Short mmCIF file of C-alpha atoms in Angstrom, two decimals:
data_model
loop_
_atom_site.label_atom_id
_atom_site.label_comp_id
_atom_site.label_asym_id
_atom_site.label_seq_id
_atom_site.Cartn_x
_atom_site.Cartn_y
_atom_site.Cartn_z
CA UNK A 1 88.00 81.42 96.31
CA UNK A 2 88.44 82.36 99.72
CA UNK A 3 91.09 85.02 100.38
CA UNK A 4 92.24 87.19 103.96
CA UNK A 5 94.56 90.07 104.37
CA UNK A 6 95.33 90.56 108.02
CA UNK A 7 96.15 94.66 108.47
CA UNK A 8 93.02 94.56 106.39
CA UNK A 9 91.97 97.98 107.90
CA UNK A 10 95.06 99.42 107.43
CA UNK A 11 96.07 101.66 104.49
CA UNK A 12 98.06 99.04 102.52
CA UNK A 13 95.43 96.30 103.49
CA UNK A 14 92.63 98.54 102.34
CA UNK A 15 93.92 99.81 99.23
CA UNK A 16 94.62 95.90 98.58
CA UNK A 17 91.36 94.70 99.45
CA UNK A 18 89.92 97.21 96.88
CA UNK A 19 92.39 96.08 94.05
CA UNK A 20 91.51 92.42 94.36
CA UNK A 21 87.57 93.34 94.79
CA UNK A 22 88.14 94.88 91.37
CA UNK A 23 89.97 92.64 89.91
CA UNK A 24 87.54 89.69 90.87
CA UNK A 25 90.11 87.08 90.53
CA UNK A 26 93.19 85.41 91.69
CA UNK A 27 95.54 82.54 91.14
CA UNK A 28 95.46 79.63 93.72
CA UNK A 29 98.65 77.77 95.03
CA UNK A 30 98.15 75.11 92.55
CA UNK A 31 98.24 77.67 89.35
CA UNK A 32 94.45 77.81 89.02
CA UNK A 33 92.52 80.74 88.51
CA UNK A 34 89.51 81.85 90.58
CA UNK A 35 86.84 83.85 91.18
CA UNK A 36 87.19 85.68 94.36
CA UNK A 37 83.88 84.78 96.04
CA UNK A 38 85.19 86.05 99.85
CA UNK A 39 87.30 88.00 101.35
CA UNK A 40 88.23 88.33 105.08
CA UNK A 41 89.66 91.56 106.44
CA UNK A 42 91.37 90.58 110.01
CA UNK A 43 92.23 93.98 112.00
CA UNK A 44 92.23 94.95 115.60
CA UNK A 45 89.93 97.58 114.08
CA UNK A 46 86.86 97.11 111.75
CA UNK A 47 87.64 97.74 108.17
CA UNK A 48 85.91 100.13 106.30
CA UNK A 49 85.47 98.29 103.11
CA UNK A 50 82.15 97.58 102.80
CA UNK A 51 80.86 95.35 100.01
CA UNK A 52 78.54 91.76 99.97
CA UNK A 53 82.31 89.76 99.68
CA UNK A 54 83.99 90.71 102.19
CA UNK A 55 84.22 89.72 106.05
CA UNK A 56 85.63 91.72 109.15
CA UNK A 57 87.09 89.91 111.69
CA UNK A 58 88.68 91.81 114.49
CA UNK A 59 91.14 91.01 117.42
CA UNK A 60 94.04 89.97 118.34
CA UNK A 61 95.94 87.98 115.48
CA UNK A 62 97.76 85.99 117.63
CA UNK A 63 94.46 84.40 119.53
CA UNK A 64 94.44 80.82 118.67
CA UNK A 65 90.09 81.16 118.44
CA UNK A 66 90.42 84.08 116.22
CA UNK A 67 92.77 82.31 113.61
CA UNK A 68 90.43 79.20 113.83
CA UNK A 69 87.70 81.28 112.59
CA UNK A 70 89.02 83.30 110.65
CA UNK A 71 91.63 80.99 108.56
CA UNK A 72 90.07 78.21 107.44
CA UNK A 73 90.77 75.07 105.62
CA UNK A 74 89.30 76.50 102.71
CA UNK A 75 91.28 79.54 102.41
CA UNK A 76 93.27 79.81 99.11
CA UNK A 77 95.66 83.09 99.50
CA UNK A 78 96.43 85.05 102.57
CA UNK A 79 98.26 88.32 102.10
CA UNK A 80 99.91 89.19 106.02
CA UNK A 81 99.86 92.72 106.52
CA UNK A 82 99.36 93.07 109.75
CA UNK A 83 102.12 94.40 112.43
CA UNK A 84 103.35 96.87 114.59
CA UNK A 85 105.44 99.14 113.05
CA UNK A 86 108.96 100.20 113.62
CA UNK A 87 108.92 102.68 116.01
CA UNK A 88 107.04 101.02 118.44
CA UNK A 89 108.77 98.02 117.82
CA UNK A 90 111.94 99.21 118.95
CA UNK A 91 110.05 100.80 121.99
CA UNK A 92 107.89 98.27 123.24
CA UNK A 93 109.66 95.24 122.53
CA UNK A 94 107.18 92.52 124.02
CA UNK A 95 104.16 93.94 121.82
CA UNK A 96 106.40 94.11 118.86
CA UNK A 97 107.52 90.39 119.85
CA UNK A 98 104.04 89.69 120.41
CA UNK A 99 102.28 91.05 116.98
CA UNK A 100 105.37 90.25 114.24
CA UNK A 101 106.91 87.47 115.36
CA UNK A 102 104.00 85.55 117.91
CA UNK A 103 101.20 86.13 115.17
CA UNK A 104 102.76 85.54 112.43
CA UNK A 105 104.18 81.79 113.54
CA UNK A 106 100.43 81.56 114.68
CA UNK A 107 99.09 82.06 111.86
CA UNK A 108 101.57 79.62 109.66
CA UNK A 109 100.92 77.20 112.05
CA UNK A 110 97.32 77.50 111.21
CA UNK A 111 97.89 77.05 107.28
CA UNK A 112 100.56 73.89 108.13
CA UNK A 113 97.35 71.87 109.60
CA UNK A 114 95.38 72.32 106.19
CA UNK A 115 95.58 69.10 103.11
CA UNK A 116 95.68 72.43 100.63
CA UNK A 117 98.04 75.10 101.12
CA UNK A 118 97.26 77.80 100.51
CA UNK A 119 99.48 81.01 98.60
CA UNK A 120 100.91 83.10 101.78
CA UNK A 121 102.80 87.11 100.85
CA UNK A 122 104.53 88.22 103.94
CA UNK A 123 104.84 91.98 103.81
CA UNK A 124 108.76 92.29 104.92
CA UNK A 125 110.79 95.21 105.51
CA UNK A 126 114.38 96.70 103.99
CA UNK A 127 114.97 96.97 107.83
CA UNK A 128 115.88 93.21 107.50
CA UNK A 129 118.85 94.89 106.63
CA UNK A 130 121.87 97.22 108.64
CA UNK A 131 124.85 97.30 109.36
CA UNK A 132 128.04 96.92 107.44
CA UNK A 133 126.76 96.60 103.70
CA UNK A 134 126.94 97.08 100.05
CA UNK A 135 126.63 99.98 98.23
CA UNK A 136 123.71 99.32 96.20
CA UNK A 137 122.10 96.27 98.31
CA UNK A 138 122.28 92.92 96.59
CA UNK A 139 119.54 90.46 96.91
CA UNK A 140 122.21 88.10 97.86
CA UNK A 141 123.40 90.63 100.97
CA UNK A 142 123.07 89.25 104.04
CA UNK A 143 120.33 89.97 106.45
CA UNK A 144 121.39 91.79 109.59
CA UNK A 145 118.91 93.91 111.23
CA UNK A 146 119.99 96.36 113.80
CA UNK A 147 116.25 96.99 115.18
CA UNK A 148 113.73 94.54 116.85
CA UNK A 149 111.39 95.25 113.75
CA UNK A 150 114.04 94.32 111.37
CA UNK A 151 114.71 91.40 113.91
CA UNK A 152 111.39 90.26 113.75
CA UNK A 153 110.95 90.77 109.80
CA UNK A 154 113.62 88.60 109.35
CA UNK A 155 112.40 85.66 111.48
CA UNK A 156 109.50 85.81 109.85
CA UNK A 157 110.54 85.83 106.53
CA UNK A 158 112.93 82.50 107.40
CA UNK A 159 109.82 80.84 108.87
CA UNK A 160 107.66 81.73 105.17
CA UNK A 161 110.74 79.97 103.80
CA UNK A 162 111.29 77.17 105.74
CA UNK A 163 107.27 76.42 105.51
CA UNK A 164 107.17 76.71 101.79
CA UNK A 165 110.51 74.39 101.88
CA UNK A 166 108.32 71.94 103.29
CA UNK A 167 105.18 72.27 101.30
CA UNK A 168 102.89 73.48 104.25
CA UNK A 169 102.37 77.09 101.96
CA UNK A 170 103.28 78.96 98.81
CA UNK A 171 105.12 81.83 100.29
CA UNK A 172 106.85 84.59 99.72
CA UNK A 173 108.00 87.50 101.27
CA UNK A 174 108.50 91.22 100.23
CA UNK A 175 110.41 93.36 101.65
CA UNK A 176 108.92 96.55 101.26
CA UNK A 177 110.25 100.21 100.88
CA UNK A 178 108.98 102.93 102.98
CA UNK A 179 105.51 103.52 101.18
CA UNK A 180 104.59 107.53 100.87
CA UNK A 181 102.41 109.63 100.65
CA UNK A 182 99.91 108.14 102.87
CA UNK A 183 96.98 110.06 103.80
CA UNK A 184 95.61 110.75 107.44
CA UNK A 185 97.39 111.34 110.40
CA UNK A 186 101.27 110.44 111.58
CA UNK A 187 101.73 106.82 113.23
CA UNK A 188 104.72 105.82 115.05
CA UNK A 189 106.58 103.85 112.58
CA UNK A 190 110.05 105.76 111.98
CA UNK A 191 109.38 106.63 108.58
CA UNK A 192 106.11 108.07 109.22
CA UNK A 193 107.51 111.40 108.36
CA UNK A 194 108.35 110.93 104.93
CA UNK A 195 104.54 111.13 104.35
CA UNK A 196 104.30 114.17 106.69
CA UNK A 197 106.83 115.96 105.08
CA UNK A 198 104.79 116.10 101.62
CA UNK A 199 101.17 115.53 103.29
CA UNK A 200 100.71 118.30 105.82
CA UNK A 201 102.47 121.22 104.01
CA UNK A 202 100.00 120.57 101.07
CA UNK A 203 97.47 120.92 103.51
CA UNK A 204 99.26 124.57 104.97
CA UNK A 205 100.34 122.59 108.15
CA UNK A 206 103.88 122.66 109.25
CA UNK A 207 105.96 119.71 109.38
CA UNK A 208 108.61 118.32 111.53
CA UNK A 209 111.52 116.74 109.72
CA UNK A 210 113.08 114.48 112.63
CA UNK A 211 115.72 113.89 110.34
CA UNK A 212 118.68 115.35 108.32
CA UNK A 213 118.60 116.74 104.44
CA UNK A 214 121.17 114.34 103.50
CA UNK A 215 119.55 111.33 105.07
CA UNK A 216 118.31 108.75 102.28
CA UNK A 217 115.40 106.65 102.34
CA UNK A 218 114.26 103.99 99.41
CA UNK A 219 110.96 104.77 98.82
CA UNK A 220 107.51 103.08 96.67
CA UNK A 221 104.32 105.00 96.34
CA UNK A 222 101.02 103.71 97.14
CA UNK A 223 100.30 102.96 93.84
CA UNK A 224 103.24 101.05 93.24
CA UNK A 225 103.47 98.94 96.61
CA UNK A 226 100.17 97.45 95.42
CA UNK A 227 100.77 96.73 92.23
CA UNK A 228 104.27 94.98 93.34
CA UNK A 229 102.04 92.81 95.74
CA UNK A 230 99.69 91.90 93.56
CA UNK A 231 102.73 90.83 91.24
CA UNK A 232 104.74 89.55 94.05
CA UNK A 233 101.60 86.71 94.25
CA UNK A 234 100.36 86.16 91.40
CA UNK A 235 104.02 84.63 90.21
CA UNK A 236 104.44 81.04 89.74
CA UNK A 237 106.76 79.98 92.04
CA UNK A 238 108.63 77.92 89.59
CA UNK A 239 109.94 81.72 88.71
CA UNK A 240 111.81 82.13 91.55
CA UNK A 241 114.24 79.13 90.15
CA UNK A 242 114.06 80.28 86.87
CA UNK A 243 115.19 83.81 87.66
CA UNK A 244 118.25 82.18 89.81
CA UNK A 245 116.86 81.96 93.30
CA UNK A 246 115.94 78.85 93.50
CA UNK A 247 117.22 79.17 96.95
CA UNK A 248 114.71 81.83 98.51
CA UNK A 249 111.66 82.90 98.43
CA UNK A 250 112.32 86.69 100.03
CA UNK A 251 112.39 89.91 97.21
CA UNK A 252 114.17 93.07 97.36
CA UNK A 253 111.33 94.86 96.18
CA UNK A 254 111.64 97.48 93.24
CA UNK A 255 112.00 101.28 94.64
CA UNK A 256 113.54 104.64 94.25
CA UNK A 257 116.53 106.27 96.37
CA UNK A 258 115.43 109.78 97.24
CA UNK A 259 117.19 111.88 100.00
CA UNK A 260 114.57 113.85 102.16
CA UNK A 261 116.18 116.93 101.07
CA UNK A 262 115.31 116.42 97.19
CA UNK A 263 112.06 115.38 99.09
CA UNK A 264 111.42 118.82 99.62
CA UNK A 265 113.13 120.14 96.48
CA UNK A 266 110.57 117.47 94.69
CA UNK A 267 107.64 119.30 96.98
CA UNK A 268 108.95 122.94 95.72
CA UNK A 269 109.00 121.97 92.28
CA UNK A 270 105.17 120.86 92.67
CA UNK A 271 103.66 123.17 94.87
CA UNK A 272 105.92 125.50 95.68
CA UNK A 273 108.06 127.69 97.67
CA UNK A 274 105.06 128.10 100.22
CA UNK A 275 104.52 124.71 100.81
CA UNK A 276 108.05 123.90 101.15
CA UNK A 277 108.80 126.38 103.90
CA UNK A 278 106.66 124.77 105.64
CA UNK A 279 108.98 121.65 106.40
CA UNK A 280 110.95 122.72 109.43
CA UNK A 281 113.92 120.56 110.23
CA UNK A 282 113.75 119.63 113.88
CA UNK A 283 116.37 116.48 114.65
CA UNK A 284 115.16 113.59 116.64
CA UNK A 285 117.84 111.47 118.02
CA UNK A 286 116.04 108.55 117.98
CA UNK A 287 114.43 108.66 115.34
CA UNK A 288 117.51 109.83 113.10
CA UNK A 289 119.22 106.33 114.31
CA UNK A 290 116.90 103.66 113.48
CA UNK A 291 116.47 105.47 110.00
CA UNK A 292 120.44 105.58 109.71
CA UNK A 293 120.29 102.04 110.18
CA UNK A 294 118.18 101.35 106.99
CA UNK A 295 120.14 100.84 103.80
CA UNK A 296 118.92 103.57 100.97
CA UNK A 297 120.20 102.17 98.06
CA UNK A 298 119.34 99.01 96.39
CA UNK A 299 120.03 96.79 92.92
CA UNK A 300 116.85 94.72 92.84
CA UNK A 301 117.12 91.94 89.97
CA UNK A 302 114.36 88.88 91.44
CA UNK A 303 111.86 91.72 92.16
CA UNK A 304 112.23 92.90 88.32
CA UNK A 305 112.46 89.68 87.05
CA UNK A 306 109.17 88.91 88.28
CA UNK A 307 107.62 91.53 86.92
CA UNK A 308 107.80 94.14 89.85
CA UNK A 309 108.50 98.01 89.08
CA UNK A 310 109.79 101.05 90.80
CA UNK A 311 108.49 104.69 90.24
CA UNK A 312 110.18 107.16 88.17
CA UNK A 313 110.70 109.90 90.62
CA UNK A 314 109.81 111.60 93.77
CA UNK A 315 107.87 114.34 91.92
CA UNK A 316 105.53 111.49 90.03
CA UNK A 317 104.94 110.47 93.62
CA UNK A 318 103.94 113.65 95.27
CA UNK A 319 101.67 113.87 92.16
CA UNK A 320 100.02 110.50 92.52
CA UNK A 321 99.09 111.87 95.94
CA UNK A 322 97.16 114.98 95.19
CA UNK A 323 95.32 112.83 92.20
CA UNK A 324 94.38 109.73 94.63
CA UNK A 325 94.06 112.08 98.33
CA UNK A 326 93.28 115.53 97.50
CA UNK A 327 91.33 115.87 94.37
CA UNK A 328 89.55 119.40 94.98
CA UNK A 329 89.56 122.45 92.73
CA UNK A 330 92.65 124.75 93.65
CA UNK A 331 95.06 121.64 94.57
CA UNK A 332 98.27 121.87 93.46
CA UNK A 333 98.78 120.20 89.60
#
């Protein structure tokens, strides 16, 4: 079985790449079960997983000669990670154009050529939605994005559909939560500080909170984001119909409503006062407006009915963190 994750150097696309190394096999488009033989990691940057299965390719996703090699007509399952993220999508508006909404059609053109289709995930967004909206989020709401990321989410989760309509793929999309903690250093998607927040006053640096107390973010840890992926593909897609959505193929996945003041309370509570103080609230206009676009609270029922599940609470998070990033003597238990 042949399998690619483009973002495959990223932190979700890593962390995936190890789960399905480890788990050795995966269903097919056609129900069957495999053997995962290879595995093709397609970043702009090398990946650092570094076992006899897997393949780096690197480049530029939407380059016609890089898709061509790298997707080919024996590829069973493609997970698409890769994009630029929020922030910079709402900056630079002909990369973001260029990465999540070029690439993406590139690369479903590339699968709609092959006799076997082959089982596509689209990593989506909750910035798919804004606006005027319920309070909790149905997975019936309607999808209207008030950021060129959420824009381009959404086209690309109507081209997964329309494509599995018409038998070129097995998609689905998920629309993702903001994922923290992740490790390493701040990137320039617009929730990148809900990871600082937790991750640099564990490590006694200060961080800037860009955003209000009261403001509300849904929220999956690492841990769970995979687990709901790996879920999110392995379901028959007979499920979908059987769970009452026959009529899409996009999932409100499971998460938790947290505001990034209980954040910090959460961060107290673990490590305390110390680290807490260290989370100095510093408003960024910008930033605070595509965040106050994103809805906070949700009422999942496909994503649960497929199997999918949210984390407890915010503390279980911060403690997943320090057992998966930071296990050295003195960290905070």
């Amino acid at each position: 079985m042949r399998v690619v994750i483009t973002g495959g150097a990223g932190f979700i696309g890593s962390r995936l790449a190890r789960n399905i190394l480890e788990r050795g096999r995966l269903t097919d488009a056609s129900g069957v079960e495999h053997e995962v033989r290879k595995l093709v990691l397609i970043d702009v940057a090398a990946a650092s997983v570094s076992e006899p299965r897997v393949e780096t390719v690197t480049g530029d996703l939407a380059d016609s000669a890089l898709i061509e090699r790298a997707i080919t007509p024996d590829t069973d399952s493609i997970f698409h990670l890769a994009a630029v993220v929020s922030g910079q999508a709402e900056a630079e508006f002909d990369i973001g154009m260029h990465v999540n909404l070029d690439a993406t059609r590139a690369l479903l053109e590339r699968c709609r050529k092959f006799a076997r289709p082959p089982r596509f995930v689209f990593a989506s967004s909750l910035a798919v939605f804004g606006g005027a909206l319920p309070d909790p989020v149905r997975d019936d709401s309607p999808i209207t994005p008030q950021t060129s990321y959420g824009a381009q989410k959404a086209m690309g989760e109507l081209m997964v559909y329309d494509m599995t309509r018409k038998g070129y793929i097995d998609g689905r999309s998920l629309r993702l939560p903001t994922v923290t903690v992740r490790p390493g250093k701040p990137n320039r998607a617009a929730s990148s500080f809900a990871s600082g927040v937790i991750r640099e006053p564990l490590s006694g640096v200060d961080a800037m909170c860009p955003v209000g107390p009261t403001a509300a973010m849904w929220v999956t840890s690492p841990r769970s984001v995979i687990a709901n992926i790996i879920t999110g593909y392995e379901v028959a897609a007979g499920e979908f119909a059987k769970a009452g959505f026959a009529h899409t193929r996009s999932v409100n996945v499971p998460g938790l409503r947290v505001g990034v003041g209980q954040m910090v309370e959460a961060l107290k509570r673990v490590a305390g006062d110390a680290a807490a103080s260290r989370v100095k609230w510093q408003l960024d206009p910008v930033i605070d407006r595509i965040v106050a676009t994103w809805p906070a609270n949700f009422a999942p029922v496909l994503g649960p009915a497929l199997g999918m599940r949210a984390d407890r609470d915010f503390e279980g998070i911060i403690r997943q963190y320090i057992e998966d990033e930071r296990p050295v003597a003195g960290s905070p238990s």
